[in-house]
Structure formats: structure tokens, C-alpha cells
Amino acid sequence: MYWQLQNCCGFAIVACALVLLSATHAFPDGAPADTCVKSRTNEPNHGAARSQSLAALPYQVTASGSAYGPGSQIQVTIHGHQDVFRGFFLQARDAQTNEWIGSWYETPNTKTIPECSSITHADNRDKEQATFVWQAPKDRQGQVYFTGTIVKNYSTYWASVIAAVPAASGRHL
């Protein structure tokens, strides 16, 4: 009887450790495609964790412009200053219609989700800065904005971040 109880307790401890370990390493290779259509826009599937206040955002997210012409490019940068981040999910949206628009250039350590004009991390290593290039559609012009989530760790993230456009930078590349 004692042996069965000891084995049961040992099993329970191992099972709990595996659950906790898997939770800390969930989505190490970026957001899944269903992130685009979830009811909580820009919110990662991180269990009970909820978004931090944008007023406490320790990262700077900037876009080189907001106006686009056919086939033009806009650079978007996440900068951590003195704080690293592990993940991100960014979408490009038309400022008038809120539709997903354009595409991203996939670079090392990123992956794109073309279904919703998004880009995400491809690893969960610490990052101080990440820069991306968005490509406008070849047949449209207008205004775009970039929104998404920055993940510091599994339980600490900021959702619905919107990239700032420095003054006099409404132009496109």
C-alpha cells in the first residue's frame, strides 16, 4: 500500500512538472494562424495570462510611414531599449477598412501568416530589437497601420500595440 501511494505521489509530481514546463515553452516558434481569427484580437493563447497595460509598455514600436502606394514598402521596428522580448505578432491593417492588407518579407527568425497579413517570431530567444519590411499590394494605395502583441515571457505580454509613426514620416519607402 505504501509503495502504491509513493508511486502515485511521484507520478503526480512528474505530471505537474511536465505541465508547468510545457506552459513556459508554449508557442516557441510563433503565433499559430488561428490567432488571426480569435475572438480576443491580438491576444495569445497563454492560459489565464492577460495583457499588461499599454501605459506600462517597455518597448517602442515604430513604422517608417503610414501612407502607401502600389508595391511600396514600410519598415516596422520593435525596440526593447533595456528590456528584451521573446515574441511578437504584428498585423498590417488598412486604416479605412480595418482589413488585413499587404504582405511581409520573411527573414531569419520570423515566419509570416499570409492569411491575415501577419508576421511572428520563429524562436523564443531573447531579442533586443527586431525590424520587418511590409510590402503594400501592387494595385492599391492608402493608409496602413500596424498592430499586434509583444511577449516578454509566457505570462507577460502587451496586446493591441499600435506602431507609432514619427512626425513627417507618413511617406512610404
mmCIF file of C-alpha atoms in Angstrom:
data_model
loop_
_atom_site.group_PDB
_atom_site.id
_atom_site.type_symbol
_atom_site.label_atom_id
_atom_site.label_comp_id
_atom_site.label_asym_id
_atom_site.label_seq_id
_atom_site.Cartn_x
_atom_site.Cartn_y
_atom_site.Cartn_z
ATOM 1 C CA MET A 1 0.000 0.000 0.000
ATOM 2 C CA TYR A 2 2.778 2.424 0.966
ATOM 3 C CA TRP A 3 4.595 1.617 -2.294
ATOM 4 C CA GLN A 4 1.460 2.392 -4.358
ATOM 5 C CA LEU A 5 0.954 5.711 -2.544
ATOM 6 C CA GLN A 6 4.602 6.656 -3.076
ATOM 7 C CA ASN A 7 4.403 5.796 -6.798
ATOM 8 C CA CYS A 8 1.158 7.768 -7.141
ATOM 9 C CA CYS A 9 2.701 10.847 -5.486
ATOM 10 C CA GLY A 10 5.823 10.536 -7.638
ATOM 11 C CA PHE A 11 3.703 10.314 -10.767
ATOM 12 C CA ALA A 12 1.652 13.361 -9.731
ATOM 13 C CA ILE A 13 4.812 15.416 -9.150
ATOM 14 C CA VAL A 14 6.264 14.439 -12.536
ATOM 15 C CA ALA A 15 2.953 15.193 -14.290
ATOM 16 C CA CYS A 16 2.719 18.640 -12.662
ATOM 17 C CA ALA A 17 6.315 19.418 -13.610
ATOM 18 C CA LEU A 18 5.646 18.459 -17.235
ATOM 19 C CA VAL A 19 2.548 20.659 -17.382
ATOM 20 C CA LEU A 20 4.443 23.626 -15.946
ATOM 21 C CA LEU A 21 7.393 23.048 -18.260
ATOM 22 C CA SER A 22 5.186 22.845 -21.347
ATOM 23 C CA ALA A 23 3.350 26.024 -20.337
ATOM 24 C CA THR A 24 6.571 28.009 -20.147
ATOM 25 C CA HIS A 25 7.600 26.884 -23.608
ATOM 26 C CA ALA A 26 4.272 27.083 -25.454
ATOM 27 C CA PHE A 27 4.430 28.534 -28.967
ATOM 28 C CA PRO A 28 8.214 28.940 -29.024
ATOM 29 C CA ASP A 29 8.025 29.150 -32.805
ATOM 30 C CA GLY A 30 5.464 31.931 -33.051
ATOM 31 C CA ALA A 31 1.767 32.517 -33.041
ATOM 32 C CA PRO A 32 -0.425 29.937 -34.769
ATOM 33 C CA ALA A 33 -2.503 31.015 -37.774
ATOM 34 C CA ASP A 34 -5.745 30.875 -35.761
ATOM 35 C CA THR A 35 -4.516 33.927 -33.827
ATOM 36 C CA CYS A 36 -5.859 35.943 -36.757
ATOM 37 C CA VAL A 37 -9.469 34.931 -36.183
ATOM 38 C CA LYS A 38 -9.766 34.598 -32.417
ATOM 39 C CA SER A 39 -12.452 36.454 -30.517
ATOM 40 C CA ARG A 40 -9.793 38.268 -28.456
ATOM 41 C CA THR A 41 -7.925 40.092 -31.217
ATOM 42 C CA ASN A 42 -4.127 40.113 -30.819
ATOM 43 C CA GLU A 43 -4.333 38.046 -27.614
ATOM 44 C CA PRO A 44 -2.044 35.000 -27.467
ATOM 45 C CA ASN A 45 -3.230 31.615 -26.165
ATOM 46 C CA HIS A 46 -1.266 31.899 -22.914
ATOM 47 C CA GLY A 47 -3.638 30.256 -20.468
ATOM 48 C CA ALA A 48 -5.014 32.589 -17.800
ATOM 49 C CA ALA A 49 -2.451 35.344 -18.542
ATOM 50 C CA ARG A 50 -3.922 38.662 -19.685
ATOM 51 C CA SER A 51 -2.436 41.669 -21.451
ATOM 52 C CA GLN A 52 -0.494 44.243 -19.473
ATOM 53 C CA SER A 53 -1.484 47.911 -19.590
ATOM 54 C CA LEU A 54 -0.190 49.676 -22.694
ATOM 55 C CA ALA A 55 0.771 52.574 -20.411
ATOM 56 C CA ALA A 56 3.473 50.275 -18.972
ATOM 57 C CA LEU A 57 4.786 49.102 -22.365
ATOM 58 C CA PRO A 58 8.601 48.949 -22.083
ATOM 59 C CA TYR A 59 9.086 48.638 -25.855
ATOM 60 C CA GLN A 60 8.973 51.117 -28.693
ATOM 61 C CA VAL A 61 7.189 50.055 -31.868
ATOM 62 C CA THR A 62 7.637 52.360 -34.852
ATOM 63 C CA ALA A 63 6.730 52.327 -38.527
ATOM 64 C CA SER A 64 8.659 54.318 -41.128
ATOM 65 C CA GLY A 65 5.370 55.553 -42.554
ATOM 66 C CA SER A 66 1.641 55.034 -42.844
ATOM 67 C CA ALA A 67 0.868 56.112 -46.423
ATOM 68 C CA TYR A 68 1.441 53.501 -49.090
ATOM 69 C CA GLY A 69 1.366 53.337 -52.856
ATOM 70 C CA PRO A 70 1.249 50.303 -55.153
ATOM 71 C CA GLY A 71 4.093 47.943 -54.208
ATOM 72 C CA SER A 72 5.734 50.338 -51.728
ATOM 73 C CA GLN A 73 7.463 49.162 -48.546
ATOM 74 C CA ILE A 74 7.268 50.284 -44.920
ATOM 75 C CA GLN A 75 9.741 49.269 -42.223
ATOM 76 C CA VAL A 76 8.426 48.373 -38.754
ATOM 77 C CA THR A 77 10.748 48.064 -35.743
ATOM 78 C CA ILE A 78 10.305 46.772 -32.197
ATOM 79 C CA HIS A 79 12.993 48.100 -29.868
ATOM 80 C CA GLY A 80 13.441 46.966 -26.291
ATOM 81 C CA HIS A 81 15.829 49.680 -25.089
ATOM 82 C CA GLN A 82 16.972 47.916 -21.908
ATOM 83 C CA ASP A 83 14.256 45.255 -21.831
ATOM 84 C CA VAL A 84 14.321 42.122 -24.008
ATOM 85 C CA PHE A 85 11.288 40.414 -25.516
ATOM 86 C CA ARG A 86 10.813 36.847 -26.689
ATOM 87 C CA GLY A 87 7.948 37.021 -29.127
ATOM 88 C CA PHE A 88 5.754 39.197 -31.291
ATOM 89 C CA PHE A 89 2.770 39.085 -33.597
ATOM 90 C CA LEU A 90 2.185 42.012 -35.958
ATOM 91 C CA GLN A 91 -0.584 42.635 -38.484
ATOM 92 C CA ALA A 92 -0.907 45.235 -41.217
ATOM 93 C CA ARG A 93 -4.390 46.744 -41.478
ATOM 94 C CA ASP A 94 -5.933 49.238 -43.859
ATOM 95 C CA ALA A 95 -6.679 52.408 -41.881
ATOM 96 C CA GLN A 96 -10.024 52.973 -43.656
ATOM 97 C CA THR A 97 -11.490 49.454 -43.773
ATOM 98 C CA ASN A 98 -9.536 47.686 -40.988
ATOM 99 C CA GLU A 99 -8.953 44.800 -43.439
ATOM 100 C CA TRP A 100 -5.725 42.822 -43.427
ATOM 101 C CA ILE A 101 -3.563 44.177 -46.195
ATOM 102 C CA GLY A 102 -0.235 43.553 -47.904
ATOM 103 C CA SER A 103 2.461 41.057 -47.036
ATOM 104 C CA TRP A 104 5.682 40.780 -45.034
ATOM 105 C CA TYR A 105 9.166 39.730 -46.073
ATOM 106 C CA GLU A 106 10.105 36.639 -44.112
ATOM 107 C CA THR A 107 13.556 36.980 -42.552
ATOM 108 C CA PRO A 108 15.615 34.664 -40.331
ATOM 109 C CA ASN A 109 13.834 34.002 -37.025
ATOM 110 C CA THR A 110 10.437 35.119 -38.352
ATOM 111 C CA LYS A 111 7.530 33.432 -40.066
ATOM 112 C CA THR A 112 4.673 35.016 -41.933
ATOM 113 C CA ILE A 113 0.981 34.249 -41.738
ATOM 114 C CA PRO A 114 -0.215 35.399 -45.186
ATOM 115 C CA GLU A 115 -3.874 34.645 -44.432
ATOM 116 C CA CYS A 116 -4.018 37.758 -42.259
ATOM 117 C CA SER A 117 -1.055 39.913 -43.338
ATOM 118 C CA SER A 118 0.892 38.973 -40.192
ATOM 119 C CA ILE A 119 4.419 38.209 -39.082
ATOM 120 C CA THR A 120 5.510 36.420 -35.906
ATOM 121 C CA HIS A 121 8.658 35.130 -34.191
ATOM 122 C CA ALA A 122 10.149 31.795 -35.215
ATOM 123 C CA ASP A 123 12.044 31.228 -31.955
ATOM 124 C CA ASN A 124 11.619 32.274 -28.329
ATOM 125 C CA ARG A 125 15.141 33.570 -27.737
ATOM 126 C CA ASP A 126 15.639 36.961 -26.114
ATOM 127 C CA LYS A 127 15.513 39.839 -28.595
ATOM 128 C CA GLU A 128 16.554 43.464 -28.056
ATOM 129 C CA GLN A 129 15.274 44.648 -31.430
ATOM 130 C CA ALA A 130 13.507 43.266 -34.479
ATOM 131 C CA THR A 131 12.921 45.008 -37.815
ATOM 132 C CA PHE A 132 10.476 43.908 -40.507
ATOM 133 C CA VAL A 133 9.587 45.061 -44.006
ATOM 134 C CA TRP A 134 5.961 45.230 -45.100
ATOM 135 C CA GLN A 135 5.052 45.224 -48.799
ATOM 136 C CA ALA A 136 1.944 47.082 -49.991
ATOM 137 C CA PRO A 137 -0.387 45.469 -52.534
ATOM 138 C CA LYS A 138 0.560 46.188 -56.137
ATOM 139 C CA ASP A 139 -2.868 47.559 -57.033
ATOM 140 C CA ARG A 140 -3.778 49.868 -54.129
ATOM 141 C CA GLN A 141 -2.788 52.966 -52.260
ATOM 142 C CA GLY A 142 -3.949 54.408 -48.963
ATOM 143 C CA GLN A 143 -3.124 54.421 -45.268
ATOM 144 C CA VAL A 144 -1.984 51.445 -43.203
ATOM 145 C CA TYR A 145 -1.430 50.857 -39.510
ATOM 146 C CA PHE A 146 0.412 48.067 -37.721
ATOM 147 C CA THR A 147 -0.991 46.410 -34.613
ATOM 148 C CA GLY A 148 -0.127 43.357 -32.587
ATOM 149 C CA THR A 149 1.353 41.811 -29.471
ATOM 150 C CA ILE A 150 4.789 41.836 -27.855
ATOM 151 C CA VAL A 151 5.648 38.976 -25.499
ATOM 152 C CA LYS A 152 8.206 39.421 -22.732
ATOM 153 C CA ASN A 153 7.575 35.918 -21.367
ATOM 154 C CA TYR A 154 4.695 33.460 -21.250
ATOM 155 C CA SER A 155 2.639 35.377 -18.697
ATOM 156 C CA THR A 156 3.761 38.947 -19.506
ATOM 157 C CA TYR A 157 2.680 40.451 -22.801
ATOM 158 C CA TRP A 158 1.137 43.592 -24.268
ATOM 159 C CA ALA A 159 -1.696 43.205 -26.789
ATOM 160 C CA SER A 160 -3.224 45.675 -29.240
ATOM 161 C CA VAL A 161 0.004 47.642 -29.511
ATOM 162 C CA ILE A 162 -0.083 50.107 -32.418
ATOM 163 C CA ALA A 163 3.112 51.193 -34.150
ATOM 164 C CA ALA A 164 3.874 54.892 -33.874
ATOM 165 C CA VAL A 165 4.768 56.846 -36.988
ATOM 166 C CA PRO A 166 7.294 59.619 -36.287
ATOM 167 C CA ALA A 167 6.170 63.102 -37.337
ATOM 168 C CA ALA A 168 6.701 63.875 -41.038
ATOM 169 C CA SER A 169 7.076 60.136 -41.744
ATOM 170 C CA GLY A 170 3.730 59.468 -43.381
ATOM 171 C CA ARG A 171 5.666 58.709 -46.548
ATOM 172 C CA HIS A 172 6.433 55.262 -47.903
ATOM 173 C CA LEU A 173 9.801 53.775 -48.933
#
